[in-house]
Amino acid sequence: MGALIFYIGIYFLGYYAAYLINQLAGRIVIKNHRLLGLVAALAVGVIHGYKIISSPPPHHGDGAGYALALYVILPLTIIMAGVLFLRWQDRQDEEDGR
């Protein structure tokens, strides 16, 4: 649960960074805010996954594969599913003419 909240926070930092870049530039530099948020979360996920794999395993626990799946892959999969769902909703709205 904590990892999911962490990655959602990273996602929104990237999302609002795109908005801030557009506001500072005075024009649309980055059109898709959600994509930049997802890229930021994936970049942190790659670094986090590397750290999990490269560090020595603890004396207790299920190992690096379990930690990688639970703390990196699962939260990023949930975020990607949310972004894809929101993108699908946007396309449906555009097709309906809203």
Backbone as numpy.savetxt, mean C-alpha at the origin, in Angstrom:
# Nx Ny Nz CAx CAy CAz Cx Cy Cz
-2.88 -7.40 12.77 -3.72 -6.22 12.77 -2.84 -4.96 12.77
-1.78 -5.00 13.53 -0.89 -3.84 13.60 -0.19 -3.57 12.27
0.19 -4.65 11.58 0.85 -4.47 10.28 -0.11 -3.89 9.26
-1.37 -4.28 9.32 -2.36 -3.73 8.39 -2.55 -2.24 8.63
-2.64 -1.84 9.88 -2.78 -0.41 10.20 -1.54 0.36 9.76
-0.36 -0.24 9.94 0.89 0.39 9.52 0.90 0.62 8.00
0.54 -0.40 7.23 0.57 -0.26 5.78 -0.55 0.65 5.26
-1.68 0.67 5.94 -2.73 1.63 5.56 -2.24 3.06 5.80
-1.51 3.26 6.90 -0.92 4.57 7.16 0.08 4.97 6.08
0.91 4.05 5.66 1.87 4.32 4.59 1.13 4.62 3.29
0.06 3.87 3.02 -0.73 4.11 1.82 -1.27 5.53 1.81
-1.85 5.96 2.93 -2.42 7.30 2.96 -1.35 8.39 2.95
-0.17 8.11 3.47 0.93 9.08 3.32 1.27 9.29 1.85
1.36 8.20 1.09 1.63 8.31 -0.34 0.48 8.98 -1.09
-0.75 8.65 -0.69 -1.93 9.23 -1.33 -1.96 10.74 -1.14
-1.75 11.18 0.09 -1.79 12.62 0.35 -0.52 13.34 -0.11
0.58 12.61 -0.26 1.78 13.21 -0.85 1.52 13.57 -2.31
0.80 12.72 -3.02 0.44 13.02 -4.42 -0.46 14.25 -4.47
-1.40 14.33 -3.55 -2.28 15.50 -3.50 -1.47 16.76 -3.21
-0.54 16.68 -2.26 0.29 17.84 -1.91 1.19 18.26 -3.06
1.74 17.30 -3.79 2.57 17.63 -4.95 1.74 18.36 -6.00
0.51 17.91 -6.22 -0.36 18.58 -7.18 -0.71 20.00 -6.72
-0.93 20.18 -5.43 -1.26 21.50 -4.92 -0.08 22.45 -5.01
1.11 21.96 -4.69 2.31 22.81 -4.75 2.66 23.17 -6.19
2.42 22.27 -7.12 2.74 22.54 -8.52 1.68 23.43 -9.17
0.49 23.47 -8.60 -0.57 24.29 -9.16 -1.26 23.67 -10.36
-0.94 22.44 -10.65 -1.58 21.72 -11.76 -1.51 20.24 -11.44
-2.11 19.43 -12.28 -2.12 17.99 -12.04 -0.82 17.39 -12.56
0.04 17.01 -11.63 1.29 16.35 -11.97 1.09 14.84 -11.87
0.43 14.42 -10.80 0.15 13.01 -10.56 -1.36 12.84 -10.60
-1.85 12.16 -11.62 -3.29 12.04 -11.81 -3.91 11.00 -10.88
-3.24 9.89 -10.68 -3.80 8.80 -9.90 -3.18 8.77 -8.51
-3.88 9.34 -7.54 -3.38 9.39 -6.17 -3.30 7.99 -5.56
-4.28 7.17 -5.89 -4.32 5.82 -5.31 -3.12 4.99 -5.74
-2.68 5.17 -6.97 -1.55 4.41 -7.46 -0.27 4.80 -6.71
-0.08 6.07 -6.46 1.11 6.49 -5.72 1.07 5.97 -4.29
-0.10 5.96 -3.68 -0.23 5.39 -2.34 0.11 3.91 -2.33
-0.35 3.19 -3.35 -0.06 1.77 -3.46 1.42 1.52 -3.70
2.04 2.34 -4.53 3.48 2.20 -4.79 4.28 2.45 -3.51
3.87 3.44 -2.73 4.56 3.72 -1.46 4.44 2.53 -0.50
3.23 1.96 -0.40 3.03 0.81 0.49 3.83 -0.40 0.00
3.87 -0.62 -1.32 4.64 -1.74 -1.85 6.14 -1.55 -1.63
6.62 -0.32 -1.76 8.05 -0.06 -1.54 8.43 -0.34 -0.08
7.60 0.11 0.84 7.87 -0.17 2.25 7.75 -1.67 2.51
6.80 -2.34 1.84 6.65 -3.78 1.99 7.87 -4.55 1.51
8.46 -4.11 0.42 9.67 -4.77 -0.08 10.81 -4.61 0.92
10.97 -3.43 1.45 12.03 -3.19 2.45 11.76 -4.00 3.71
10.51 -4.02 4.15 10.13 -4.78 5.34 10.35 -6.28 5.12
9.97 -6.78 3.95 10.18 -8.19 3.64 11.65 -8.55 3.59
12.46 -7.67 3.02 13.90 -7.92 3.00 14.46 -7.98 4.41
14.00 -7.10 5.27 14.47 -7.08 6.66 14.07 -8.37 7.37
12.86 -8.85 7.13 12.41 -10.09 7.76 13.25 -11.27 7.29
13.51 -11.34 5.99 14.24 -12.49 5.45 15.72 -12.44 5.82
16.31 -11.25 5.86 17.75 -11.16 6.10 18.13 -11.22 7.57
17.21 -11.01 8.47 17.55 -11.07 9.90 17.51 -12.52 10.38
18.29 -12.84 11.40 18.27 -14.22 11.90 16.92 -14.52 12.54
16.43 -15.74 12.37 15.11 -16.08 12.93 15.15 -16.12 14.46
14.04 -15.80 15.09 14.01 -15.88 16.54 14.03 -17.33 17.00
14.34 -17.53 18.25 14.43 -18.89 18.79 13.05 -19.52 18.92
12.04 -18.71 18.97 10.67 -19.22 19.02 9.91 -18.71 17.81
8.81 -19.28 17.50 8.03 -18.81 16.35 8.03 -19.79 15.21
7.38 -19.38 14.15 7.19 -20.26 13.00 8.14 -20.01 11.85
8.99 -19.02 11.94 9.97 -18.80 10.90 9.70 -17.57 10.06
10.61 -17.33 9.12 10.56 -16.12 8.30 9.41 -16.16 7.30
9.10 -17.32 6.77 8.02 -17.42 5.79 6.68 -17.05 6.38
6.43 -17.51 7.59 5.19 -17.18 8.28 5.12 -15.69 8.58
6.22 -15.13 9.06 6.26 -13.70 9.36 6.10 -12.87 8.10
6.71 -13.29 7.02 6.59 -12.58 5.75 5.15 -12.59 5.25
4.50 -13.74 5.35 3.12 -13.84 4.90 2.17 -13.03 5.78
2.35 -13.10 7.09 1.43 -12.45 8.01 1.63 -10.95 8.10
2.88 -10.49 8.07 3.17 -9.08 8.32 3.42 -8.26 7.06
3.58 -8.89 5.91 3.84 -8.14 4.68 2.82 -8.49 3.60
2.74 -9.75 3.24 1.93 -10.14 2.09 0.44 -9.96 2.35
-0.05 -10.39 3.50 -1.47 -10.27 3.81 -1.95 -8.82 3.86
-1.27 -7.91 4.58 -1.74 -6.52 4.58 -1.68 -5.87 3.20
-0.63 -6.14 2.43 -0.53 -5.54 1.11 -1.58 -6.10 0.15
-1.94 -7.36 0.32 -2.99 -7.95 -0.49 -4.34 -7.30 -0.18
-4.60 -7.04 1.08 -5.85 -6.39 1.47 -5.91 -4.97 0.91
-4.81 -4.26 0.98 -4.77 -2.88 0.45 -4.94 -2.90 -1.06
-4.27 -3.82 -1.75 -4.42 -3.91 -3.21 -5.86 -4.24 -3.60
-6.50 -5.12 -2.85 -7.89 -5.45 -3.14 -8.78 -4.22 -2.95
-8.52 -3.44 -1.92 -9.29 -2.22 -1.70 -9.10 -1.20 -2.82
-7.87 -1.02 -3.25 -7.58 -0.07 -4.33 -8.22 -0.54 -5.64
-8.13 -1.83 -5.93 -8.76 -2.34 -7.14 -10.27 -2.20 -7.09
-10.86 -2.43 -5.92 -12.30 -2.25 -5.77 -12.71 -0.80 -5.99
-11.96 0.13 -5.43 -12.28 1.55 -5.61 -12.09 1.97 -7.06
-11.09 1.44 -7.73 -10.88 1.74 -9.15 -12.03 1.19 -9.98
-12.48 -0.02 -9.64 -13.61 -0.61 -10.35 -14.86 0.24 -10.14
-15.06 0.74 -8.93 -16.21 1.61 -8.66 -16.13 2.90 -9.47
-14.94 3.47 -9.58 -14.76 4.69 -10.38 -15.10 4.44 -11.85
-14.67 3.31 -12.37 -14.98 3.00 -13.78 -16.47 2.78 -13.98
-17.12 2.16 -13.02 -18.57 1.99 -13.11 -19.28 3.34 -13.11
-18.81 4.27 -12.27 -19.40 5.60 -12.21 -19.18 6.36 -13.51
-17.99 6.21 -14.11 -17.71 6.88 -15.37 -18.59 6.32 -16.50
-18.81 5.01 -16.51 -19.65 4.42 -17.54 -21.11 4.82 -17.38
-21.55 5.01 -16.14 -22.93 5.43 -15.90 -23.13 6.90 -16.18
-22.08 7.65 -16.35 -22.15 9.06 -16.66 -22.32 9.96 -15.45
-21.89 9.49 -14.32 -22.02 10.31 -13.10 -20.89 11.28 -12.97
